[in-house]
Amino acid sequence: MHQTPRQQSTREIVIDSARIRDLPAVARIQREAFRRGLAYSPVALGVLWLLPAATFLVARDAGTGEVLGNLISDRHRGNTRIVNIAVALAARRQGIGRQLIRELDACCPEGDVVLSVETENVTAQRLYEQEGFVRTAMLRDYYGPGHHGYTMKKSRRAGPASVTAP
Ligand SMILES: CC(C)(COP(=O)(O)OP(=O)(O)OC[C@H]1O[C@@H](n2cnc3c(N)ncnc32)[C@H](O)[C@@H]1OP(=O)(O)O)[C@@H](O)C(=O)NCCC(=O)NCCS
């Protein structure tokens, strides 16, 4: 995985593959970012980190190395699927989520990029829309009773050639 120095308005970050010693920091970010039951536990993160088919990125402060965010993806029906993305509360709205998605786009070119998101999570949906994702379906009760979801997709496949073209 290539290290990608990023200049931010407030801090410079690098995005690279997670190391096993990053997992406790990622677990802390998970607890900040998701309600109980949706946050990945340290054990679940360890399993994902070990999976050969998964890509586990972290964003770090370029100066201190502090882990500020994570993105985990896998392959699903020929597509690249975002399984989890989260940014530390204190580091939000500094472009880190956007850069994690762009890094995934660059390093995992297989198929489209797909994900699911809670209908109430308009913050994440705004980020995804900005990055070119569109809603493709609604998933009733996907996140528990009364917590619906959307599937979203960023299409990276060339569309079919027009059959009416001369
Ligand atoms: C969603 C999340 C990963 C975004 O990370 P982030 O680093 O704060 O996002 P960015 O700074 O890259 O924001 C990119 C764009 O997303 C939108 N956005 C992000 N945070 C926003 C907020 N609080 N309010 C409104 N729009 C927001 C904006 O359009 C923003 O662009 P702009 O700042 O130029 O206006 C972060 O809020 C998070 O960890 N949330 C909790 C976990 C979660 O919901 N994960 C997604 C599950 S599907």
mmCIF file of C-alpha atoms and ligand atoms in Angstrom:
data_model
loop_
_atom_site.group_PDB
_atom_site.id
_atom_site.type_symbol
_atom_site.label_atom_id
_atom_site.label_comp_id
_atom_site.label_asym_id
_atom_site.label_seq_id
_atom_site.Cartn_x
_atom_site.Cartn_y
_atom_site.Cartn_z
ATOM 1 C CA MET A 1 0.000 0.000 0.000
ATOM 2 C CA HIS A 2 1.406 3.376 -0.913
ATOM 3 C CA GLN A 3 1.756 6.076 1.667
ATOM 4 C CA THR A 4 -0.147 9.164 0.575
ATOM 5 C CA PRO A 5 0.849 12.439 2.179
ATOM 6 C CA ARG A 6 -2.163 14.748 2.207
ATOM 7 C CA GLN A 7 -2.114 18.449 2.894
ATOM 8 C CA GLN A 8 -5.134 19.508 4.935
ATOM 9 C CA SER A 9 -6.275 22.911 6.000
ATOM 10 C CA THR A 10 -5.576 21.942 9.595
ATOM 11 C CA ARG A 11 -3.249 18.951 9.492
ATOM 12 C CA GLU A 12 -1.319 16.703 7.169
ATOM 13 C CA ILE A 13 -2.304 13.066 7.113
ATOM 14 C CA VAL A 14 -1.035 9.859 5.573
ATOM 15 C CA ILE A 15 -3.233 6.948 4.560
ATOM 16 C CA ASP A 16 -1.807 3.457 4.591
ATOM 17 C CA SER A 17 -2.598 -0.131 5.537
ATOM 18 C CA ALA A 18 -3.484 -0.721 9.166
ATOM 19 C CA ARG A 19 -0.905 -2.431 11.336
ATOM 20 C CA ILE A 20 -1.998 -4.769 14.085
ATOM 21 C CA ARG A 21 -0.896 -2.248 16.690
ATOM 22 C CA ASP A 22 -3.343 0.278 15.201
ATOM 23 C CA LEU A 23 -6.359 -1.846 16.105
ATOM 24 C CA PRO A 24 -6.894 -0.535 19.689
ATOM 25 C CA ALA A 25 -7.024 3.032 18.322
ATOM 26 C CA VAL A 26 -9.434 1.955 15.575
ATOM 27 C CA ALA A 27 -11.614 0.258 18.223
ATOM 28 C CA ARG A 28 -11.739 3.558 20.175
ATOM 29 C CA ILE A 29 -12.827 5.396 17.028
ATOM 30 C CA GLN A 30 -15.488 2.738 16.447
ATOM 31 C CA ARG A 31 -16.941 3.320 19.931
ATOM 32 C CA GLU A 32 -17.098 7.072 19.285
ATOM 33 C CA ALA A 33 -18.601 6.664 15.850
ATOM 34 C CA PHE A 34 -21.275 3.990 16.182
ATOM 35 C CA ARG A 35 -23.931 3.023 18.672
ATOM 36 C CA ARG A 36 -23.613 -0.209 20.624
ATOM 37 C CA GLY A 37 -23.992 -3.213 18.366
ATOM 38 C CA LEU A 38 -22.828 -1.410 15.232
ATOM 39 C CA ALA A 39 -19.276 -0.573 16.380
ATOM 40 C CA TYR A 40 -16.728 -3.254 15.546
ATOM 41 C CA SER A 41 -15.142 -4.817 18.619
ATOM 42 C CA PRO A 42 -11.360 -5.312 18.841
ATOM 43 C CA VAL A 43 -11.899 -9.017 18.066
ATOM 44 C CA ALA A 44 -14.008 -8.277 14.978
ATOM 45 C CA LEU A 45 -11.396 -5.752 13.818
ATOM 46 C CA GLY A 46 -8.709 -8.410 14.257
ATOM 47 C CA VAL A 47 -10.664 -10.854 12.111
ATOM 48 C CA LEU A 48 -11.172 -8.223 9.394
ATOM 49 C CA TRP A 49 -7.474 -7.292 9.559
ATOM 50 C CA LEU A 50 -6.560 -10.943 8.957
ATOM 51 C CA LEU A 51 -8.956 -11.494 6.032
ATOM 52 C CA PRO A 52 -6.956 -11.644 2.794
ATOM 53 C CA ALA A 53 -9.916 -10.287 0.799
ATOM 54 C CA ALA A 54 -10.282 -7.211 3.017
ATOM 55 C CA THR A 55 -8.540 -3.868 2.615
ATOM 56 C CA PHE A 56 -8.003 -2.114 5.941
ATOM 57 C CA LEU A 57 -6.871 1.501 5.613
ATOM 58 C CA VAL A 58 -6.079 3.960 8.363
ATOM 59 C CA ALA A 59 -5.544 7.713 8.206
ATOM 60 C CA ARG A 60 -2.797 8.971 10.503
ATOM 61 C CA ASP A 61 -1.616 12.361 11.591
ATOM 62 C CA ALA A 62 1.556 12.777 9.517
ATOM 63 C CA GLY A 63 3.418 14.306 12.436
ATOM 64 C CA THR A 64 2.427 12.171 15.400
ATOM 65 C CA GLY A 65 1.268 8.958 13.702
ATOM 66 C CA GLU A 66 -1.977 9.099 15.703
ATOM 67 C CA VAL A 67 -4.726 7.065 14.022
ATOM 68 C CA LEU A 68 -7.550 9.455 13.051
ATOM 69 C CA GLY A 69 -9.788 7.279 10.897
ATOM 70 C CA ASN A 70 -10.326 3.928 9.239
ATOM 71 C CA LEU A 71 -11.881 2.441 6.148
ATOM 72 C CA ILE A 72 -12.437 -1.300 5.750
ATOM 73 C CA SER A 73 -13.545 -2.811 2.454
ATOM 74 C CA ASP A 74 -14.004 -6.221 0.916
ATOM 75 C CA ARG A 75 -15.093 -7.697 -2.416
ATOM 76 C CA HIS A 76 -18.783 -8.322 -3.048
ATOM 77 C CA ARG A 77 -20.140 -9.730 -6.321
ATOM 78 C CA GLY A 78 -17.236 -8.315 -8.284
ATOM 79 C CA ASN A 79 -17.483 -4.915 -6.623
ATOM 80 C CA THR A 80 -15.427 -3.118 -3.996
ATOM 81 C CA ARG A 81 -17.631 -2.806 -0.892
ATOM 82 C CA ILE A 82 -17.076 -0.313 1.901
ATOM 83 C CA VAL A 83 -17.778 -2.298 5.039
ATOM 84 C CA ASN A 84 -16.900 0.419 7.549
ATOM 85 C CA ILE A 85 -15.658 4.005 7.565
ATOM 86 C CA ALA A 86 -15.181 6.157 10.645
ATOM 87 C CA VAL A 87 -13.237 9.247 11.665
ATOM 88 C CA ALA A 88 -12.328 10.254 15.234
ATOM 89 C CA LEU A 89 -14.720 12.873 16.599
ATOM 90 C CA ALA A 90 -11.952 15.428 17.109
ATOM 91 C CA ALA A 91 -10.730 15.002 13.525
ATOM 92 C CA ARG A 92 -14.017 15.272 11.651
ATOM 93 C CA ARG A 93 -14.841 17.729 8.880
ATOM 94 C CA GLN A 94 -11.218 18.003 7.857
ATOM 95 C CA GLY A 95 -11.514 15.976 4.688
ATOM 96 C CA ILE A 96 -10.277 12.683 6.170
ATOM 97 C CA GLY A 97 -13.359 10.627 5.264
ATOM 98 C CA ARG A 98 -13.231 11.976 1.723
ATOM 99 C CA GLN A 99 -9.543 11.107 1.408
ATOM 100 C CA LEU A 100 -10.091 7.593 2.735
ATOM 101 C CA ILE A 101 -12.734 7.001 0.052
ATOM 102 C CA ARG A 102 -10.489 8.427 -2.657
ATOM 103 C CA GLU A 103 -7.605 6.244 -1.535
ATOM 104 C CA LEU A 104 -9.853 3.168 -1.717
ATOM 105 C CA ASP A 105 -10.939 4.219 -5.192
ATOM 106 C CA ALA A 106 -7.284 4.366 -6.235
ATOM 107 C CA CYS A 107 -6.078 1.182 -4.594
ATOM 108 C CA CYS A 108 -9.112 -1.108 -5.248
ATOM 109 C CA PRO A 109 -10.220 -0.651 -8.857
ATOM 110 C CA GLU A 110 -12.373 -3.805 -8.986
ATOM 111 C CA GLY A 111 -15.929 -3.126 -10.165
ATOM 112 C CA ASP A 112 -18.115 -0.405 -8.696
ATOM 113 C CA VAL A 113 -17.854 0.844 -5.118
ATOM 114 C CA VAL A 114 -20.882 -0.156 -3.051
ATOM 115 C CA LEU A 115 -21.953 0.425 0.541
ATOM 116 C CA SER A 116 -24.921 0.621 2.873
ATOM 117 C CA VAL A 117 -25.808 3.507 5.154
ATOM 118 C CA GLU A 118 -28.557 4.231 7.665
ATOM 119 C CA THR A 119 -31.278 6.460 6.270
ATOM 120 C CA GLU A 120 -30.826 8.783 9.291
ATOM 121 C CA ASN A 121 -27.086 9.173 8.667
ATOM 122 C CA VAL A 122 -27.334 12.218 6.444
ATOM 123 C CA THR A 123 -23.770 13.295 7.242
ATOM 124 C CA ALA A 124 -22.328 10.151 5.695
ATOM 125 C CA GLN A 125 -24.794 10.300 2.798
ATOM 126 C CA ARG A 126 -23.673 13.849 1.998
ATOM 127 C CA LEU A 127 -20.054 12.667 1.895
ATOM 128 C CA TYR A 128 -20.957 9.736 -0.358
ATOM 129 C CA GLU A 129 -23.026 11.918 -2.700
ATOM 130 C CA GLN A 130 -20.132 14.347 -2.979
ATOM 131 C CA GLU A 131 -17.914 11.437 -3.960
ATOM 132 C CA GLY A 132 -20.251 10.333 -6.737
ATOM 133 C CA PHE A 133 -22.397 7.685 -5.010
ATOM 134 C CA VAL A 134 -26.106 7.355 -5.767
ATOM 135 C CA ARG A 135 -28.786 5.520 -3.796
ATOM 136 C CA THR A 136 -29.728 2.207 -5.393
ATOM 137 C CA ALA A 137 -32.192 0.589 -2.959
ATOM 138 C CA MET A 138 -33.814 0.932 0.454
ATOM 139 C CA LEU A 139 -33.294 -1.808 3.035
ATOM 140 C CA ARG A 140 -36.087 -1.977 5.586
ATOM 141 C CA ASP A 141 -34.969 -2.624 9.192
ATOM 142 C CA TYR A 142 -31.438 -3.378 7.964
ATOM 143 C CA TYR A 143 -29.889 -1.731 11.037
ATOM 144 C CA GLY A 144 -32.466 -3.078 13.472
ATOM 145 C CA PRO A 145 -36.221 -2.549 13.922
ATOM 146 C CA GLY A 146 -37.124 0.906 12.624
ATOM 147 C CA HIS A 147 -33.577 1.610 11.404
ATOM 148 C CA HIS A 148 -33.704 1.450 7.635
ATOM 149 C CA GLY A 149 -30.785 1.655 5.245
ATOM 150 C CA TYR A 150 -29.908 2.642 1.720
ATOM 151 C CA THR A 151 -27.536 0.858 -0.567
ATOM 152 C CA MET A 152 -25.384 3.299 -2.503
ATOM 153 C CA LYS A 153 -23.119 2.815 -5.464
ATOM 154 C CA LYS A 154 -20.367 4.696 -7.208
ATOM 155 C CA SER A 155 -20.354 3.375 -10.734
ATOM 156 C CA ARG A 156 -16.895 2.811 -12.202
ATOM 157 C CA ARG A 157 -17.857 0.639 -15.148
ATOM 158 C CA ALA A 158 -18.146 2.157 -18.557
ATOM 159 C CA GLY A 159 -21.778 2.204 -19.650
ATOM 160 C CA PRO A 160 -22.877 0.147 -22.662
ATOM 161 C CA ALA A 161 -22.297 1.769 -26.001
ATOM 162 C CA SER A 162 -25.443 3.357 -27.370
ATOM 163 C CA VAL A 163 -27.330 1.026 -29.687
ATOM 164 C CA THR A 164 -28.710 4.031 -31.557
ATOM 165 C CA ALA A 165 -25.308 5.592 -32.250
ATOM 166 C CA PRO A 166 -24.519 5.870 -35.965
HETATM 167 C C1 LIG B 1 -19.140 10.059 7.947
HETATM 168 C C2 LIG B 1 -17.729 10.404 8.424
HETATM 169 C C3 LIG B 1 -16.813 9.195 8.150
HETATM 170 C C4 LIG B 1 -17.230 11.595 7.585
HETATM 171 O O1 LIG B 1 -15.851 11.808 7.889
HETATM 172 P P1 LIG B 1 -15.206 13.275 7.864
HETATM 173 O O2 LIG B 1 -13.731 13.109 7.803
HETATM 174 O O3 LIG B 1 -15.750 14.089 8.971
HETATM 175 O O4 LIG B 1 -15.772 13.832 6.472
HETATM 176 P P2 LIG B 1 -15.086 14.912 5.513
HETATM 177 O O5 LIG B 1 -14.451 15.985 6.339
HETATM 178 O O6 LIG B 1 -14.234 14.210 4.533
HETATM 179 O O7 LIG B 1 -16.378 15.543 4.814
HETATM 180 C C5 LIG B 1 -16.598 15.452 3.431
HETATM 181 C C6 LIG B 1 -17.981 16.005 3.135
HETATM 182 O O8 LIG B 1 -18.995 15.265 3.836
HETATM 183 C C7 LIG B 1 -20.029 16.148 4.289
HETATM 184 N N1 LIG B 1 -20.003 16.238 5.760
HETATM 185 C C8 LIG B 1 -19.112 15.646 6.596
HETATM 186 N N2 LIG B 1 -19.439 15.935 7.872
HETATM 187 C C9 LIG B 1 -20.552 16.706 7.831
HETATM 188 C C10 LIG B 1 -21.371 17.287 8.823
HETATM 189 N N3 LIG B 1 -21.098 17.144 10.141
HETATM 190 N N4 LIG B 1 -22.428 18.001 8.436
HETATM 191 C C11 LIG B 1 -22.727 18.150 7.128
HETATM 192 N N5 LIG B 1 -21.978 17.611 6.125
HETATM 193 C C12 LIG B 1 -20.923 16.896 6.481
HETATM 194 C C13 LIG B 1 -19.687 17.502 3.720
HETATM 195 O O9 LIG B 1 -20.306 17.577 2.468
HETATM 196 C C14 LIG B 1 -18.182 17.420 3.605
HETATM 197 O O10 LIG B 1 -17.645 18.292 2.659
HETATM 198 P P3 LIG B 1 -17.306 19.821 3.068
HETATM 199 O O11 LIG B 1 -16.641 19.791 4.411
HETATM 200 O O12 LIG B 1 -16.404 20.268 1.967
HETATM 201 O O13 LIG B 1 -18.626 20.519 3.107
HETATM 202 C C15 LIG B 1 -17.705 10.821 9.898
HETATM 203 O O14 LIG B 1 -18.685 11.797 10.127
HETATM 204 C C16 LIG B 1 -17.946 9.663 10.848
HETATM 205 O O15 LIG B 1 -17.013 8.975 11.270
HETATM 206 N N6 LIG B 1 -19.217 9.439 11.223
HETATM 207 C C17 LIG B 1 -19.577 8.357 12.149
HETATM 208 C C18 LIG B 1 -19.408 7.000 11.493
HETATM 209 C C19 LIG B 1 -20.281 6.865 10.272
HETATM 210 O O16 LIG B 1 -21.400 7.354 10.234
HETATM 211 N N7 LIG B 1 -19.753 6.182 9.245
HETATM 212 C C20 LIG B 1 -20.476 5.928 8.021
HETATM 213 C C21 LIG B 1 -21.322 4.725 8.158
HETATM 214 S S1 LIG B 1 -22.170 4.304 6.648
#
